[in-house]
Structures are given as structure tokens and as C-alpha cells.
Short mmCIF file of N, CA, C and O in Angstrom, two decimals:
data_model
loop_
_atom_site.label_atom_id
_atom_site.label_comp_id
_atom_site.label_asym_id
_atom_site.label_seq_id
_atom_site.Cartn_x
_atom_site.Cartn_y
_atom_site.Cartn_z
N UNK M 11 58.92 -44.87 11.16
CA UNK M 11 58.03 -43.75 10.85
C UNK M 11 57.93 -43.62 9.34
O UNK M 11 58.85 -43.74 8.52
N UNK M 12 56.35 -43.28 9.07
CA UNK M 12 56.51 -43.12 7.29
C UNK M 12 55.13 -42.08 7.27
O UNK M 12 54.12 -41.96 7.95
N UNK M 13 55.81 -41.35 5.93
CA UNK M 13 54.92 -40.24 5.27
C UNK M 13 54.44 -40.51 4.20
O UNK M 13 55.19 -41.18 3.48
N UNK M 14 52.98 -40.12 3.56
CA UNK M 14 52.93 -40.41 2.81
C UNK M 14 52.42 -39.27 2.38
O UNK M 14 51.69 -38.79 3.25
N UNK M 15 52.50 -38.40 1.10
CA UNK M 15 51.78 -36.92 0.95
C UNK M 15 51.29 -37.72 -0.52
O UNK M 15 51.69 -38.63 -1.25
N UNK M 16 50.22 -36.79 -0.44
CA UNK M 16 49.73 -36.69 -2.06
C UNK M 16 48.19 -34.93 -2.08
O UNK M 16 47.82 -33.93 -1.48
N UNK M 17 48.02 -35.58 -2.95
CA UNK M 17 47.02 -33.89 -3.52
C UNK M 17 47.92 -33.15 -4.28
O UNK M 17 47.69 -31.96 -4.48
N UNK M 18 48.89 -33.67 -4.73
CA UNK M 18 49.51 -32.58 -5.68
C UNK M 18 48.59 -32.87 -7.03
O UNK M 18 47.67 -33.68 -7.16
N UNK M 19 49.20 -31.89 -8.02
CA UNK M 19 48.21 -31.66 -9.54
C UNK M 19 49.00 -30.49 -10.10
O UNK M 19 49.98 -29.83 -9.75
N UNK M 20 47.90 -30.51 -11.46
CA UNK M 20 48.34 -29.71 -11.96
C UNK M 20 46.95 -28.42 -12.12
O UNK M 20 45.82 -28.52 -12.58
N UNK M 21 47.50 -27.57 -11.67
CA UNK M 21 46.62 -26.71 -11.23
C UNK M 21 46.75 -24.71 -11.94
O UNK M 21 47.88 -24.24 -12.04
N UNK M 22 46.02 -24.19 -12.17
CA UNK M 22 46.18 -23.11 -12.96
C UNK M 22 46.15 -21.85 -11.96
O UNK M 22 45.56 -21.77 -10.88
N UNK M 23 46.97 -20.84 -12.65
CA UNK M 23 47.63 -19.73 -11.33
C UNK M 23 45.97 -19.41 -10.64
O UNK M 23 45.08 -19.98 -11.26
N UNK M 24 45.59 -18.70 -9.64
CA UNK M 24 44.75 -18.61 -9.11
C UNK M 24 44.32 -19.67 -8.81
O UNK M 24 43.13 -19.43 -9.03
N UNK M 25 44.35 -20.95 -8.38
CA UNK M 25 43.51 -21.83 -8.15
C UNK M 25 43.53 -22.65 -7.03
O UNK M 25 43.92 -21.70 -6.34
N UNK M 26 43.46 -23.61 -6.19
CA UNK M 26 43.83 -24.17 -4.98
C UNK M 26 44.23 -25.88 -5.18
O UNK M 26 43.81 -26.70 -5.99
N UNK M 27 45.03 -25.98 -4.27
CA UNK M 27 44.81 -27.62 -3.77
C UNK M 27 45.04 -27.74 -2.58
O UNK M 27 45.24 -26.75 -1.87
N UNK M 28 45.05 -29.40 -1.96
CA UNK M 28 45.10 -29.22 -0.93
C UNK M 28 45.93 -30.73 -0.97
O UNK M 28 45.49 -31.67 -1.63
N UNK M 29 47.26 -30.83 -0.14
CA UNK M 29 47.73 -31.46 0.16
C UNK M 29 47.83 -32.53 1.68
O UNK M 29 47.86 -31.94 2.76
N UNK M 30 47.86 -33.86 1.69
CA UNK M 30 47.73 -34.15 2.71
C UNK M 30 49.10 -34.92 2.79
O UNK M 30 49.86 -35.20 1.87
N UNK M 31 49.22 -35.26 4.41
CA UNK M 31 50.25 -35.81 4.88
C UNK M 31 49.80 -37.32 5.55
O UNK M 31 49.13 -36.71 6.38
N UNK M 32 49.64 -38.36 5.82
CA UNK M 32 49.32 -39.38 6.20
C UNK M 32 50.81 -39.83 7.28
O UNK M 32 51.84 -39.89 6.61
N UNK M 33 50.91 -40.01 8.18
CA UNK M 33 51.54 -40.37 9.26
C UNK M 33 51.97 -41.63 10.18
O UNK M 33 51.76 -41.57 11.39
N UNK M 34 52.31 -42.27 9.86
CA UNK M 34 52.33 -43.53 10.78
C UNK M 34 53.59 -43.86 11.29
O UNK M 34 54.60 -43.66 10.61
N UNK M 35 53.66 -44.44 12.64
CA UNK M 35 54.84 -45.24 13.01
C UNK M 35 54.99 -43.63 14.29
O UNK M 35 56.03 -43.67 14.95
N UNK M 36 54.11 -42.45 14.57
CA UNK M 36 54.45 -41.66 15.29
C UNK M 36 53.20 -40.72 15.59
O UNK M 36 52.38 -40.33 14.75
N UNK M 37 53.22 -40.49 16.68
CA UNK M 37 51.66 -39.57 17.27
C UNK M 37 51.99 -38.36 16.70
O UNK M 37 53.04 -37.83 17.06
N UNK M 38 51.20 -37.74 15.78
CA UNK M 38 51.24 -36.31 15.43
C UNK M 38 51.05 -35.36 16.90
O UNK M 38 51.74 -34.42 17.29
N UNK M 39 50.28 -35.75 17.30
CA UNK M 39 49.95 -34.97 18.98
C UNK M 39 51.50 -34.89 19.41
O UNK M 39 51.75 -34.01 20.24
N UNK M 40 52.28 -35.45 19.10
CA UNK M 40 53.80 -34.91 20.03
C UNK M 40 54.74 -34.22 19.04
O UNK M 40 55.70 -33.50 19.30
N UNK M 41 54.30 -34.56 17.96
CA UNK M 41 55.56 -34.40 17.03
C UNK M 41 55.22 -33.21 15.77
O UNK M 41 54.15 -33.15 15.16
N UNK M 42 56.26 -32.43 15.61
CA UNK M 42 56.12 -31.31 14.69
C UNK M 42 56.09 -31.98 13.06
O UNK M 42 56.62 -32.99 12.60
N UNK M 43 55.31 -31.00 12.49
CA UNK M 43 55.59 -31.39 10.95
C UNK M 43 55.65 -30.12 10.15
O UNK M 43 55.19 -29.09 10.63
N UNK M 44 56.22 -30.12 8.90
CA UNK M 44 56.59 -29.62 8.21
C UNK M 44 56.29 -29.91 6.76
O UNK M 44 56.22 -31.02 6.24
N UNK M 45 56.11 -28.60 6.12
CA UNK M 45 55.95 -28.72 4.50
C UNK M 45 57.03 -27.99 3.73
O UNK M 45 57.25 -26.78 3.67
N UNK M 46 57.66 -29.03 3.12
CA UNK M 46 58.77 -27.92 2.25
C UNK M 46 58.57 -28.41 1.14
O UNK M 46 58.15 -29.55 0.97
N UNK M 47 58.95 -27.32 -0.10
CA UNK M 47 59.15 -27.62 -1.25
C UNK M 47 60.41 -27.65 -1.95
O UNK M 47 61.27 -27.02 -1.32
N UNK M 48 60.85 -28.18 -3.07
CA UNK M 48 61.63 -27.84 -4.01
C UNK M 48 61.45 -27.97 -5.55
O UNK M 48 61.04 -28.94 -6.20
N UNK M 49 61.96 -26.50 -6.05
CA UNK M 49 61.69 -26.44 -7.40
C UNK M 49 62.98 -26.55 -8.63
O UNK M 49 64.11 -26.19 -8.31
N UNK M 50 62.71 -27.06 -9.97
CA UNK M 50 63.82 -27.99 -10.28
C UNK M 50 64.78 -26.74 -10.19
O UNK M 50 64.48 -25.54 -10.18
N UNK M 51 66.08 -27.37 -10.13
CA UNK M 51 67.32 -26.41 -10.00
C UNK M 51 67.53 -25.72 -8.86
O UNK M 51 68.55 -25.10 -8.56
N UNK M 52 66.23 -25.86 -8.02
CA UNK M 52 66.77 -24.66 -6.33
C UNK M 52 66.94 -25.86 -5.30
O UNK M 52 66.76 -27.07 -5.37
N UNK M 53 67.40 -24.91 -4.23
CA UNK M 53 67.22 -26.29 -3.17
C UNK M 53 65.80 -25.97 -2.51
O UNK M 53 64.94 -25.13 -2.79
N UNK M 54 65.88 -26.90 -1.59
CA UNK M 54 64.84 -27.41 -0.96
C UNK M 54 64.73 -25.94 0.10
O UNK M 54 65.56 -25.11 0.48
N UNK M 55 63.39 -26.12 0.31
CA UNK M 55 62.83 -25.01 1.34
C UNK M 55 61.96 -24.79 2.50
O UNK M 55 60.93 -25.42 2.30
N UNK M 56 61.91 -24.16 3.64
CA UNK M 56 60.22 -24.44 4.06
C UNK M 56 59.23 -23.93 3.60
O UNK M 56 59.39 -22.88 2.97
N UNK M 57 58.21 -24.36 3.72
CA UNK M 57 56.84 -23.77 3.17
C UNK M 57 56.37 -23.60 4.54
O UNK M 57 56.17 -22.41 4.79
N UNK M 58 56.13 -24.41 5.55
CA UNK M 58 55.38 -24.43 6.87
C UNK M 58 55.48 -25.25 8.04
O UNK M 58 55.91 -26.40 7.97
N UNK M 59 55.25 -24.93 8.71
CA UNK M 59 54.95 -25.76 10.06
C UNK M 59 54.37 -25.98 11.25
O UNK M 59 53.91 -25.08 11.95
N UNK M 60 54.36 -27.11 11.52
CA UNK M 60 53.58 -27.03 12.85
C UNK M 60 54.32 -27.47 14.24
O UNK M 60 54.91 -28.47 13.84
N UNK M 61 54.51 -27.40 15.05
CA UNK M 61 55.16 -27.50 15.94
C UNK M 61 54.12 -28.83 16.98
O UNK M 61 52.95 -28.85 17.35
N UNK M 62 55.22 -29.74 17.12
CA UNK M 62 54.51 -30.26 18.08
C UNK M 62 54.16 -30.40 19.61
O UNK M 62 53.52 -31.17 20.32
N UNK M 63 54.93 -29.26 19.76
CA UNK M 63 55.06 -29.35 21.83
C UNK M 63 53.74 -27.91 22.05
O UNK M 63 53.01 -27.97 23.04
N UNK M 64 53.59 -26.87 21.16
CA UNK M 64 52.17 -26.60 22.15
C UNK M 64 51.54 -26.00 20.13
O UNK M 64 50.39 -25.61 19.99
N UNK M 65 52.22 -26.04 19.25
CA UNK M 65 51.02 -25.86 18.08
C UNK M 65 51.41 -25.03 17.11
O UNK M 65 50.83 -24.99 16.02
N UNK M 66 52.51 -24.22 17.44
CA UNK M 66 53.08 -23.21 17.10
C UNK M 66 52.85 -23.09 15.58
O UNK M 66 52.88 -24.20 15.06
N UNK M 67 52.59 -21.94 14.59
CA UNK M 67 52.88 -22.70 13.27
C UNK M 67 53.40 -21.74 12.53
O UNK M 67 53.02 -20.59 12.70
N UNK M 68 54.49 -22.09 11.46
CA UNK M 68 55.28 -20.87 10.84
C UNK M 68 54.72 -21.00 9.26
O UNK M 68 54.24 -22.03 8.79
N UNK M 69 54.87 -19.96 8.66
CA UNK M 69 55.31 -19.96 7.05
C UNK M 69 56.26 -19.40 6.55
O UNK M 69 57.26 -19.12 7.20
N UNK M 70 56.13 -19.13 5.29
CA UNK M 70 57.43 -18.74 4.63
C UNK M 70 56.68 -17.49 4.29
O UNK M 70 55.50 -17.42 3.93
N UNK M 71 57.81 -16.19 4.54
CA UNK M 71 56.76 -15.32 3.46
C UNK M 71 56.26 -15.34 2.05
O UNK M 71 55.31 -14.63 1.73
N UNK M 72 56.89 -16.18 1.13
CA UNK M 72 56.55 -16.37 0.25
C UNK M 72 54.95 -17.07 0.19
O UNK M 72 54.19 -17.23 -0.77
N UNK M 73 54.84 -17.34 1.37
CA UNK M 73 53.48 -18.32 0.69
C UNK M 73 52.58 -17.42 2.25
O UNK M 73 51.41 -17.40 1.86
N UNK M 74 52.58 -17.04 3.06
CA UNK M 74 51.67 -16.32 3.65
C UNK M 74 50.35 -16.00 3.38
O UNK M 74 50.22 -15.63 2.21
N UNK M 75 49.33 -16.00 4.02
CA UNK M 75 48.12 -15.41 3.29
C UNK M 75 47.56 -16.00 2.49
O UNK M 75 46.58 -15.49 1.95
N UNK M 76 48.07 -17.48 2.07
CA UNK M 76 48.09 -18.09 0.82
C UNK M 76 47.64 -19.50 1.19
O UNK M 76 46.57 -20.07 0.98
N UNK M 77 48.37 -19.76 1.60
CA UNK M 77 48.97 -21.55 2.86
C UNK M 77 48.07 -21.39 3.99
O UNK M 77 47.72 -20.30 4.46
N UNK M 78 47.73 -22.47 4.38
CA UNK M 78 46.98 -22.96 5.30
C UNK M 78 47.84 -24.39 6.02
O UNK M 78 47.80 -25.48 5.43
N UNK M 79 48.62 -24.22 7.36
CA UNK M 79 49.11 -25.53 7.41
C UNK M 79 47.76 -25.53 8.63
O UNK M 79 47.33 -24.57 9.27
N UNK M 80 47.15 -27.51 8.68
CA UNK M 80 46.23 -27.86 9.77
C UNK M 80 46.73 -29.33 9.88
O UNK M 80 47.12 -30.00 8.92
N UNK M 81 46.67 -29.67 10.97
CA UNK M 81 46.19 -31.61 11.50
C UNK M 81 45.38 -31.69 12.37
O UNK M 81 44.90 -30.93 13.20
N UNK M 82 45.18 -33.52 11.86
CA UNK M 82 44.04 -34.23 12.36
C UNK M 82 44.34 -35.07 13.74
O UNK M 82 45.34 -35.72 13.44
N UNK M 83 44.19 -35.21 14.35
CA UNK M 83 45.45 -35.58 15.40
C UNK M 83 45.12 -37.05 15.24
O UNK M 83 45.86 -38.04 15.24
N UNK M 84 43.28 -36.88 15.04
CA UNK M 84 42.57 -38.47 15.46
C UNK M 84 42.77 -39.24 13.91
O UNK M 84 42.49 -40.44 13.79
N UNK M 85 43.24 -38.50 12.86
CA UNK M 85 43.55 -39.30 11.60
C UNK M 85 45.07 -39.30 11.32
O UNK M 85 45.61 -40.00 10.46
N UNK M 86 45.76 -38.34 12.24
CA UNK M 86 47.63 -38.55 12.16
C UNK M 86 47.66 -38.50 10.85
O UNK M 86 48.07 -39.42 10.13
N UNK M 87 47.01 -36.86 10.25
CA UNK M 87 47.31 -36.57 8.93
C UNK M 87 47.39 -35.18 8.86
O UNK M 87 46.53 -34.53 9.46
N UNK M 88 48.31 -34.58 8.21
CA UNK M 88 48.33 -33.29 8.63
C UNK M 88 47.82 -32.51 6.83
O UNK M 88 47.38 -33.13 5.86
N UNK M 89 48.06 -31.22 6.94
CA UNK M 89 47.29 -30.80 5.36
C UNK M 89 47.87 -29.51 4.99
O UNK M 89 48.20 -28.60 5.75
N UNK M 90 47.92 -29.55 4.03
CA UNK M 90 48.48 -27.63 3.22
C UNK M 90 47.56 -27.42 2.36
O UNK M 90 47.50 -27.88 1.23
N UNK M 91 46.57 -26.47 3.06
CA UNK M 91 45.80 -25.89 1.57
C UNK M 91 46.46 -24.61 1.23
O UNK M 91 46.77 -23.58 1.83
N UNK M 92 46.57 -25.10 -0.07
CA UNK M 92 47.33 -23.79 -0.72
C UNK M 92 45.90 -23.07 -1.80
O UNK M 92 45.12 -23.67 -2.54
N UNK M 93 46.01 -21.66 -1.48
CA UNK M 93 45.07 -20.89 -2.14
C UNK M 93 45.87 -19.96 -2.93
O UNK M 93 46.97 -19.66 -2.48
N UNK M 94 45.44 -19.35 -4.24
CA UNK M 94 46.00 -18.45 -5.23
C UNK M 94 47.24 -19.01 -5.30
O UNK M 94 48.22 -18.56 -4.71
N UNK M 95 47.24 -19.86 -5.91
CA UNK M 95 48.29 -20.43 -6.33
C UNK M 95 49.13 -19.58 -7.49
O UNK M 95 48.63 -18.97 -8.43
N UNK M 96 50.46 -19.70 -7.16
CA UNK M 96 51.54 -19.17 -8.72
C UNK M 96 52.23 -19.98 -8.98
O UNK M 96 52.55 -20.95 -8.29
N UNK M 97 52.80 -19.54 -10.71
CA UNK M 97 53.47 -20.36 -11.38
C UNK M 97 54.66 -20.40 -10.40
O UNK M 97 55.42 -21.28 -10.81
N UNK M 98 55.23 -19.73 -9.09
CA UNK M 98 56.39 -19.84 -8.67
C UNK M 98 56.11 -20.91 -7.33
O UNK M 98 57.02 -21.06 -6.51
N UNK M 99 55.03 -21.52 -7.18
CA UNK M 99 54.75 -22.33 -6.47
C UNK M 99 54.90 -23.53 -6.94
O UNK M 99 54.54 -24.28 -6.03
N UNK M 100 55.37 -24.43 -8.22
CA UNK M 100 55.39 -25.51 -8.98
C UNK M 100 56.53 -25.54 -8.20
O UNK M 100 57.29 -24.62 -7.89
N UNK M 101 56.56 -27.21 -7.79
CA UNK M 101 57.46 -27.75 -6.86
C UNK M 101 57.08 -28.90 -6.67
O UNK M 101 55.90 -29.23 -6.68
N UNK M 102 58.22 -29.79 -6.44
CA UNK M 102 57.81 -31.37 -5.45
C UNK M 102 57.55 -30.72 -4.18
O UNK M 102 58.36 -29.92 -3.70
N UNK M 103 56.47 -31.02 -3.62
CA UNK M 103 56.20 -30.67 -1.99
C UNK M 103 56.52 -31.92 -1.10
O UNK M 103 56.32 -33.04 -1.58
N UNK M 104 56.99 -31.79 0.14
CA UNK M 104 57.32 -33.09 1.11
C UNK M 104 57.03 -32.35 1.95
O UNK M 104 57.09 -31.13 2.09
N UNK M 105 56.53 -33.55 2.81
CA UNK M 105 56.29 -33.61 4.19
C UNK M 105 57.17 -33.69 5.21
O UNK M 105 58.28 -33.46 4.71
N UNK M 106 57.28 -33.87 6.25
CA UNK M 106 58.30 -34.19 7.32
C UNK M 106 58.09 -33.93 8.45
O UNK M 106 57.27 -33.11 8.86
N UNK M 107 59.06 -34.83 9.31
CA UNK M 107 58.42 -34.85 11.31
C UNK M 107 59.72 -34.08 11.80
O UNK M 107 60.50 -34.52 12.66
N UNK M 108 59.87 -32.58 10.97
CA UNK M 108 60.63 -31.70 11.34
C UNK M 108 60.56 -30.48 10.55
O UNK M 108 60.41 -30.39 9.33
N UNK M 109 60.71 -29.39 11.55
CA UNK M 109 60.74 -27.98 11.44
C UNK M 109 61.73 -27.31 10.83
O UNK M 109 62.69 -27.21 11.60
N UNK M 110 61.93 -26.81 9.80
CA UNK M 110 63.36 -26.20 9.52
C UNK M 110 62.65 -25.11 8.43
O UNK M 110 61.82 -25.19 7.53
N UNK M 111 63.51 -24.02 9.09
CA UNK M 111 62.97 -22.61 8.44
C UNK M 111 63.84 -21.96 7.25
O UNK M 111 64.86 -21.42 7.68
N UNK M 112 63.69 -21.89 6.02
CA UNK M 112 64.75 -21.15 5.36
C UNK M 112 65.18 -22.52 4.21
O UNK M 112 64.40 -23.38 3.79
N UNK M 113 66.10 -22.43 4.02
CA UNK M 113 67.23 -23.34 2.71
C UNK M 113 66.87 -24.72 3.96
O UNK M 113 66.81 -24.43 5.15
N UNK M 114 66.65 -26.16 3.48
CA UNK M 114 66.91 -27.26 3.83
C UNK M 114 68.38 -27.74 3.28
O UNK M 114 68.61 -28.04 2.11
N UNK M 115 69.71 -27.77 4.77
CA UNK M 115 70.58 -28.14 4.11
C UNK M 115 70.93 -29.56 4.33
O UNK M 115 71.81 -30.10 3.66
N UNK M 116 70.14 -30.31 5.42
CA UNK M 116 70.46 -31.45 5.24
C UNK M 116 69.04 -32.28 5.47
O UNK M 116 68.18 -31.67 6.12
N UNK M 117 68.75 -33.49 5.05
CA UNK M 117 67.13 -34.21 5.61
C UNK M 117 67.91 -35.53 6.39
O UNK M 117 67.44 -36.66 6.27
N UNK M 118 68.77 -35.34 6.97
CA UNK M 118 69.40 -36.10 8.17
C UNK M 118 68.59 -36.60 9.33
O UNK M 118 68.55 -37.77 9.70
N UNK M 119 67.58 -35.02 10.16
CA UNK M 119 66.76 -34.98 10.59
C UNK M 119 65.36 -35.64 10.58
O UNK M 119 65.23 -35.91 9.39
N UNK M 120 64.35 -36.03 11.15
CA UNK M 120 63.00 -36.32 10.94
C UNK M 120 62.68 -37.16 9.70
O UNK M 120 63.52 -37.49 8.87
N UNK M 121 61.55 -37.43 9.67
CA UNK M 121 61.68 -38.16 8.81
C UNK M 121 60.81 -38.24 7.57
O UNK M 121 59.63 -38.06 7.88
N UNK M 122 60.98 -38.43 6.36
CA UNK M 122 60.08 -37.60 5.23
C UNK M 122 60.12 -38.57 4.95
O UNK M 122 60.75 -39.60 5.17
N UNK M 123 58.41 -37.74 3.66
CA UNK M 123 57.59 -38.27 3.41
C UNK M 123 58.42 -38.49 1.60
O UNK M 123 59.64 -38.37 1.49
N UNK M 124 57.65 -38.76 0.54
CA UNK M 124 58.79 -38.97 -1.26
C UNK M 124 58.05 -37.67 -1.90
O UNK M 124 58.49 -37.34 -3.00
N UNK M 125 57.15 -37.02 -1.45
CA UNK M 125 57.08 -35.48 -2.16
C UNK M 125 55.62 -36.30 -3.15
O UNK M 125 55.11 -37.39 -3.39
N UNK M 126 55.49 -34.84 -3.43
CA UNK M 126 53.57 -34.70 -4.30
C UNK M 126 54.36 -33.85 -5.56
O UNK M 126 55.31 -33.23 -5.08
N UNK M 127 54.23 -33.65 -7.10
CA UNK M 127 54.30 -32.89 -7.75
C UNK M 127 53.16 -31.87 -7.43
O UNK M 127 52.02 -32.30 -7.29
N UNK M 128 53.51 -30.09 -7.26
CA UNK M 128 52.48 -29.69 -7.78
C UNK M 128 52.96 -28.52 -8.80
O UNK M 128 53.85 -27.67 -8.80
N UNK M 129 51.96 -28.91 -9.63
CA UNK M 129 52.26 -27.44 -11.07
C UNK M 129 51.16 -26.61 -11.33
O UNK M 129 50.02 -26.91 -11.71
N UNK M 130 51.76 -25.28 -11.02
CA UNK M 130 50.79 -24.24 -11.57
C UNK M 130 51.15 -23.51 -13.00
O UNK M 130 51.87 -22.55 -13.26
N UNK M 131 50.55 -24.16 -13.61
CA UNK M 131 49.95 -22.97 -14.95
C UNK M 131 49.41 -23.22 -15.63
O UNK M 131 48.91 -24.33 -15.46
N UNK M 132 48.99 -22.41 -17.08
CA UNK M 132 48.01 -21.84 -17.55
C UNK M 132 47.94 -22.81 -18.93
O UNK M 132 47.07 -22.62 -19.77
#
């Protein structure tokens, strides 16, 4: 199984991108994915997810209202549009074919993607 994310940038507070996930070696139709970030010095986190047994999808409150997680089932690519972006959103973002809510304490699990830089500011 392999991930491949990109759409990161460098992007100014208020502004959007949109990240994609590219998928292979596994049917997105069965399998959950996930967007986490980490920013330098913190650990790793979730941003979102999707669940793969009926669709389910979580965020973080931090990014609520904000985040958009969607997939393609027929392109086995999944996507984070992030809207109003903040400087507290600058992070490597990764992908992954697993759900985990809160602090990421181990990536033992599922299997990730090498992360997108994205930077917000001014």
C-alpha cells in the first residue's frame, strides 16, 4: 500500500488549499483514511477522517468549519480542503489508511503517506 499527498504551499492566513491523497495497493471503498498533521516541535495529530465501513467522518475541533475531508472512490484519492486558513495550521500534513483521534502515539498502524508542507502566513 502507498500514499502519496501533495497540495501543500505556502499560503496566507485567510486563504485555502486543497490537499490530495492518491492511494494505491488498497480500495478506498473499504478502507478508512485519515489526515493528520504535525507542527515543528509538537507531536503529530488528527486533523480528520473518514471511515471506511459505512463513511463516518470526524475532525478535530481545531479545524471544524474550516476542513472539508472528501473521496473519490473511482480515483482512490481522497482530499482536505482546508478553508480560512491560520498561521496555527502550518504543518507537514500526512495521509493515512487509519483513523486515530487526538495525539498520534504510534504510526505502527495503517499505512502513510511522507506528508505535504503547508504554511500559512503573511
Amino acid at each position: 500500500v502507498q500514499l502519496q499527498a501533495s497540495g501543500g504551499g505556502l499560503v496566507q492566513p485567510g486563504g485555502s488549499l486543497r490537499l490530495s491523497c492518491v492511494v494505491s495497493g488498497l480500495s478506498l471503498n473499504d478502507a478508512a483514511l485519515g489526515w493528520f498533521r504535525q507542527a515543528p516541535g509538537k507531536e503529530r495529530e488528527g486533523v480528520s477522517c473518514i471511515s471506511g465501513s459505512n463513511g463516518e467522518i470526524y475532525y478535530a475541533d481545531s479545524v471544524k468549519g474550516r476542513f472539508t475531508i472528501s473521496r473519490d472512490n473511482a480515483k482512490n484519492t481522497a482530499y482536505l480542503q482546508m478553508n480560512n486558513l491560520k498561521p496555527e495550521d502550518t504543518a507537514v500534513y500526512y495521509c493515512a489508511t487509519v483513523c486515530i483521534y487526538g495525539t498520534v502515539r504510534s504510526t505502527s498502524f495503517g499505512s502513510w503517506g511522507q506528508g505535504t508542507q503547508v504554511t500559512v502566513s503573511s
